[in-house]
Structure formats: structure tokens, C-alpha cells
Tab-separated table of C-alpha atoms in Angstrom:
chain	number	residue	atom	x	y	z
A	1	MET	CA	-0.984	-24.776	0.876
A	2	PHE	CA	-4.110	-23.554	2.685
A	3	ILE	CA	-7.081	-23.153	0.325
A	4	LEU	CA	-9.684	-20.624	1.401
A	5	SER	CA	-13.370	-21.513	1.471
A	6	ASN	CA	-16.424	-19.284	1.329
A	7	SER	CA	-15.975	-18.682	5.047
A	8	ILE	CA	-14.147	-15.429	5.759
A	9	GLN	CA	-11.243	-16.678	7.814
A	10	PHE	CA	-7.513	-17.165	7.363
A	11	PRO	CA	-5.087	-19.740	8.742
A	12	PRO	CA	-2.525	-18.913	11.458
A	13	LEU	CA	0.276	-16.708	10.125
A	14	HIS	CA	3.015	-19.092	11.214
A	15	ILE	CA	2.122	-21.569	8.459
A	16	ALA	CA	3.164	-19.085	5.731
A	17	ASP	CA	6.129	-20.207	3.652
A	18	GLU	CA	9.507	-18.432	3.625
A	19	ASP	CA	8.231	-15.928	1.028
A	20	GLY	CA	5.206	-15.123	3.159
A	21	LEU	CA	2.660	-16.995	1.011
A	22	LEU	CA	-0.114	-18.014	3.390
A	23	ALA	CA	-3.219	-19.025	1.438
A	24	ILE	CA	-4.810	-19.306	-1.970
A	25	GLY	CA	-8.291	-18.672	-3.333
A	26	GLY	CA	-11.244	-16.860	-1.839
A	27	ASP	CA	-12.405	-13.528	-3.210
A	28	LEU	CA	-11.800	-9.780	-2.908
A	29	LYS	CA	-15.036	-8.843	-1.177
A	30	VAL	CA	-14.774	-5.957	1.271
A	31	GLU	CA	-15.365	-8.202	4.290
A	32	ARG	CA	-12.539	-10.581	3.362
A	33	LEU	CA	-10.109	-7.780	2.492
A	34	LEU	CA	-10.720	-6.027	5.812
A	35	CYS	CA	-10.310	-9.317	7.693
A	36	ALA	CA	-7.024	-9.868	5.864
A	37	TYR	CA	-5.589	-6.431	6.609
A	38	GLN	CA	-6.701	-6.591	10.249
A	39	ASN	CA	-4.620	-9.754	10.571
A	40	GLY	CA	-1.510	-8.632	8.694
A	41	ILE	CA	-2.374	-10.301	5.374
A	42	PHE	CA	-2.642	-8.820	1.876
A	43	PRO	CA	-3.451	-10.133	-1.643
A	44	TRP	CA	-0.690	-10.156	-4.252
A	45	TYR	CA	-0.982	-12.095	-7.502
A	46	ASN	CA	-0.767	-11.806	-11.272
A	47	GLU	CA	-3.668	-11.747	-13.692
A	48	ASP	CA	-3.190	-15.361	-14.776
A	49	GLU	CA	-3.038	-16.664	-11.188
A	50	PRO	CA	-5.617	-17.419	-8.491
A	51	ILE	CA	-5.773	-14.954	-5.593
A	52	LEU	CA	-2.675	-15.383	-3.415
A	53	TRP	CA	-2.520	-14.083	0.170
A	54	TYR	CA	0.747	-13.075	1.828
A	55	SER	CA	2.021	-12.256	5.303
A	56	PRO	CA	5.827	-11.930	5.107
A	57	ASP	CA	8.124	-12.223	8.096
A	58	PRO	CA	9.896	-9.914	8.718
A	59	ARG	CA	7.605	-7.058	7.701
A	60	PHE	CA	8.840	-3.863	6.049
A	61	VAL	CA	7.416	-0.807	7.804
A	62	LEU	CA	7.966	2.890	8.375
A	63	PHE	CA	7.474	4.529	11.744
A	64	PRO	CA	6.333	8.045	10.752
A	65	GLU	CA	8.689	9.754	13.185
A	66	GLU	CA	11.600	7.967	11.439
A	67	LEU	CA	10.764	9.414	8.019
A	68	LYS	CA	13.964	10.560	6.298
A	69	ILE	CA	13.703	13.668	4.154
A	70	HIS	CA	16.889	14.126	2.175
A	71	LYS	CA	18.290	17.594	1.564
A	72	SER	CA	17.593	17.293	-2.152
A	73	MET	CA	13.849	17.023	-1.398
A	74	LEU	CA	13.594	20.082	0.826
A	75	PRO	CA	13.444	22.621	-2.049
A	76	VAL	CA	10.854	20.433	-3.804
A	77	LEU	CA	8.657	20.302	-0.700
A	78	LYS	CA	8.919	24.062	-0.118
A	79	SER	CA	8.367	25.160	-3.688
A	80	THR	CA	5.099	25.506	-5.588
A	81	HIS	CA	6.354	23.091	-8.253
A	82	PHE	CA	3.944	20.420	-6.961
A	83	SER	CA	0.729	20.532	-4.941
A	84	PHE	CA	-0.647	17.824	-2.646
A	85	THR	CA	-4.160	16.518	-2.007
A	86	ARG	CA	-5.702	13.460	-0.386
A	87	ASN	CA	-8.701	11.380	-1.448
A	88	THR	CA	-9.646	13.630	-4.345
A	89	ALA	CA	-8.740	11.270	-7.198
A	90	PHE	CA	-8.604	7.723	-5.828
A	91	THR	CA	-9.835	6.057	-9.013
A	92	ARG	CA	-7.278	7.936	-11.120
A	93	VAL	CA	-4.479	7.092	-8.695
A	94	ILE	CA	-5.112	3.341	-8.655
A	95	ARG	CA	-5.558	3.346	-12.440
A	96	SER	CA	-2.232	5.164	-12.821
A	97	CYS	CA	-0.543	2.702	-10.461
A	98	LYS	CA	-1.950	-0.051	-12.640
A	99	GLU	CA	-0.955	1.417	-16.009
A	100	THR	CA	2.392	3.126	-15.310
A	101	ARG	CA	5.239	1.017	-16.643
A	102	ARG	CA	8.219	0.426	-14.386
A	103	ALA	CA	11.764	-0.515	-15.303
A	104	GLY	CA	12.346	-4.250	-15.092
A	105	GLN	CA	8.637	-5.134	-14.951
A	106	ASP	CA	6.622	-6.597	-17.807
A	107	GLY	CA	3.241	-5.760	-16.360
A	108	THR	CA	1.313	-5.040	-13.207
A	109	TRP	CA	-0.112	-7.063	-10.347
A	110	ILE	CA	-3.135	-4.732	-10.101
A	111	THR	CA	-5.767	-6.725	-11.964
A	112	ASP	CA	-9.144	-5.348	-13.030
A	113	GLU	CA	-10.713	-7.324	-10.168
A	114	MET	CA	-8.286	-5.830	-7.648
A	115	GLU	CA	-8.807	-2.316	-8.976
A	116	GLN	CA	-12.558	-2.546	-8.474
A	117	ALA	CA	-12.164	-4.126	-5.037
A	118	TYR	CA	-10.054	-1.243	-3.724
A	119	ILE	CA	-12.380	1.325	-5.245
A	120	ARG	CA	-15.148	-0.307	-3.178
A	121	LEU	CA	-12.932	-0.025	-0.081
A	122	TYR	CA	-12.408	3.661	-0.869
A	123	GLU	CA	-16.130	4.280	-1.315
A	124	MET	CA	-16.699	2.755	2.139
A	125	GLY	CA	-14.000	4.926	3.730
A	126	HIS	CA	-11.350	2.240	4.261
A	127	ALA	CA	-8.907	3.111	1.465
A	128	TYR	CA	-7.079	6.407	1.004
A	129	SER	CA	-5.185	8.039	-1.827
A	130	ALA	CA	-2.519	10.732	-1.948
A	131	GLU	CA	-2.106	12.881	-5.051
A	132	CYS	CA	0.728	14.968	-6.437
A	133	TRP	CA	-0.296	17.586	-9.003
A	134	GLN	CA	1.623	19.760	-11.423
A	135	GLU	CA	-0.349	22.431	-13.248
A	136	ASN	CA	-3.620	20.553	-12.637
A	137	GLN	CA	-2.131	17.320	-13.982
A	138	LEU	CA	-1.902	14.204	-11.790
A	139	VAL	CA	1.799	13.296	-11.919
A	140	GLY	CA	2.264	11.062	-8.888
A	141	GLY	CA	0.484	9.399	-6.026
A	142	LEU	CA	-0.171	6.349	-3.904
A	143	TYR	CA	-3.034	4.459	-2.299
A	144	GLY	CA	-3.528	2.121	0.626
A	145	VAL	CA	-5.821	0.842	3.356
A	146	ARG	CA	-6.298	2.390	6.818
A	147	ILE	CA	-6.692	-0.037	9.718
A	148	GLY	CA	-6.999	1.959	12.928
A	149	GLN	CA	-3.638	3.611	13.560
A	150	VAL	CA	-1.899	1.660	10.789
A	151	PHE	CA	-1.841	2.683	7.126
A	152	CYS	CA	-1.086	-0.179	4.734
A	153	GLY	CA	0.477	1.227	1.590
A	154	GLU	CA	-0.318	-0.689	-1.586
A	155	SER	CA	1.235	0.986	-4.627
A	156	MET	CA	2.582	4.282	-5.889
A	157	PHE	CA	3.367	5.824	-9.260
A	158	SER	CA	5.356	8.736	-10.604
A	159	LEU	CA	5.247	10.475	-13.976
A	160	LYS	CA	7.664	13.250	-12.968
A	161	SER	CA	10.914	13.152	-11.015
A	162	ASN	CA	10.245	13.275	-7.235
A	163	ALA	CA	6.449	13.220	-7.671
A	164	SER	CA	5.882	9.968	-5.771
A	165	LYS	CA	8.322	11.038	-3.028
A	166	PHE	CA	6.454	14.326	-2.710
A	167	ALA	CA	3.130	12.506	-2.324
A	168	PHE	CA	4.570	9.929	0.071
A	169	ILE	CA	6.270	12.423	2.386
A	170	ASN	CA	3.187	14.627	2.562
A	171	MET	CA	0.963	11.602	3.157
A	172	VAL	CA	3.146	10.292	5.993
A	173	GLN	CA	3.169	13.700	7.675
A	174	ALA	CA	-0.618	14.041	7.317
A	175	LEU	CA	-1.249	10.550	8.713
A	176	MET	CA	1.122	11.144	11.623
A	177	ALA	CA	-0.828	14.295	12.494
A	178	GLU	CA	-3.965	12.116	12.633
A	179	GLY	CA	-2.362	9.649	15.058
A	180	VAL	CA	-1.202	6.951	12.666
A	181	THR	CA	1.734	5.175	14.320
A	182	LEU	CA	2.873	2.806	11.551
A	183	ILE	CA	3.046	2.710	7.753
A	184	ASP	CA	3.025	-0.826	6.350
A	185	CYS	CA	5.303	-1.065	3.311
A	186	GLN	CA	4.908	-4.876	3.095
A	187	VAL	CA	8.168	-5.987	1.446
A	188	TYR	CA	11.606	-4.414	1.193
A	189	THR	CA	12.467	-1.867	-1.499
A	190	ASP	CA	15.564	0.313	-1.707
A	191	HIS	CA	13.361	3.328	-2.469
A	192	LEU	CA	11.369	3.104	0.759
A	193	ALA	CA	14.427	2.105	2.780
A	194	SER	CA	16.003	5.403	1.716
A	195	LEU	CA	12.967	7.144	3.236
A	196	GLY	CA	13.398	5.421	6.593
A	197	ALA	CA	11.453	2.172	6.315
A	198	ARG	CA	12.910	-0.887	8.064
A	199	LEU	CA	12.165	-4.526	8.801
A	200	ILE	CA	10.449	-5.673	11.993
A	201	ALA	CA	9.211	-9.087	13.134
A	202	ARG	CA	5.762	-10.043	11.854
A	203	ASP	CA	4.542	-10.680	15.420
A	204	LYS	CA	5.456	-7.120	16.378
A	205	PHE	CA	3.670	-5.772	13.302
A	206	VAL	CA	0.500	-7.688	14.191
A	207	GLN	CA	0.617	-6.210	17.705
A	208	TYR	CA	0.343	-2.737	16.142
A	209	LEU	CA	-2.701	-3.874	14.167
A	210	LYS	CA	-4.387	-5.149	17.332
């Protein structure tokens, strides 16, 4: 296991284990987080653990032009049931991602330290949020980190049926209009696979980052 020092550098990706675990330790300072994302690495750990850094192979991604919008979502997207904004409530979005309980999960991997670190990234213009509103209430959303033409999604939440899908679809379409060519979804989920995400080799993913 590679243990990080105070120096902001990471080991070669090929030494990661079969789960993608690459390194341990370090901190969540802006400089280290940006270095990690620029090299296809992200932090993922529980509150009672040291900081763990991952770079899975293969990588789960969505090419924006491959976004699948199912027929059941079309009326939702066209109606005024929900409204969409970006970067208007980042702190509330990450807090909701942290506090919203999910089936089959005892807690959250978004620690207090991680929450504050991504708020700092947002304040410096590196992290984005997408918000879904219903009658002026925040009912869904997601946040992530923008690295050039790649958007690295971190977490999403939903308090109403289809709210997170509404935010995600609108976010993907908005990012594609800005020239983003890849959405990093990190690891496989059935939910994102149903929206068009698929696995690619880690080396190919890193080429997009470069």
C-alpha cells in the first residue's frame, strides 16, 4: 500500500489493487484534490478510516451524446413539475447528499472534512452543483468536479421520485453544450447504466483527462 507524504504526488495508477485502491493518507487540500482528479484519482473513505484514494479499472463513464432518456421521463422534463438550476445551492446540495438516507446503506461516505473540502473547491470555481426544485424546495441534485472537458460526478440525492434523474439529465445536457465530452461516474451502478453510462479502460479515461 502506497502511503502519501506531505508532497502532492500520487503513485502510478497501475499499482492500484483490483478494487482500484491506490494510496492512503495525505489530506484534502485543494491542490491535492485537483492533482488527484487530473490524474484519474478520487478520495473515497468512511469517517472512521484514513483518507483512501481510488482509481478503478475499468472506469464507469457517460459520453454525453449517449445519454438515454426513457419515455417515462419525457413528460417530467417537459412539465413545470420541477425546475432546474446550476451552482445556486452547492452547500445545500452536498449537505443533502451527505444526510439523505439510502436503502441498504447505514451511513454516508461524505465526512465533515470532505464536505468542507468540496465547498472550498466550489468557492474556487472547480466544483459544480445541479439543483432540482419543486415549489421553491430543493428536492434533488448532484455535485462534482470539472477538469477541463471532463466532469467528475461525486454524489446525488433525491427526495422526490425522478428528482435526481431530472437534475442529472439537465446537467449532462448543459455540460455537453459547454463542450464537456465525458462524465465520470467512477464505479458501476444500475441507475447510471440505465441512463447510458458504460465501462471503459482506465488508460482511455486518463487520455480524456489529458
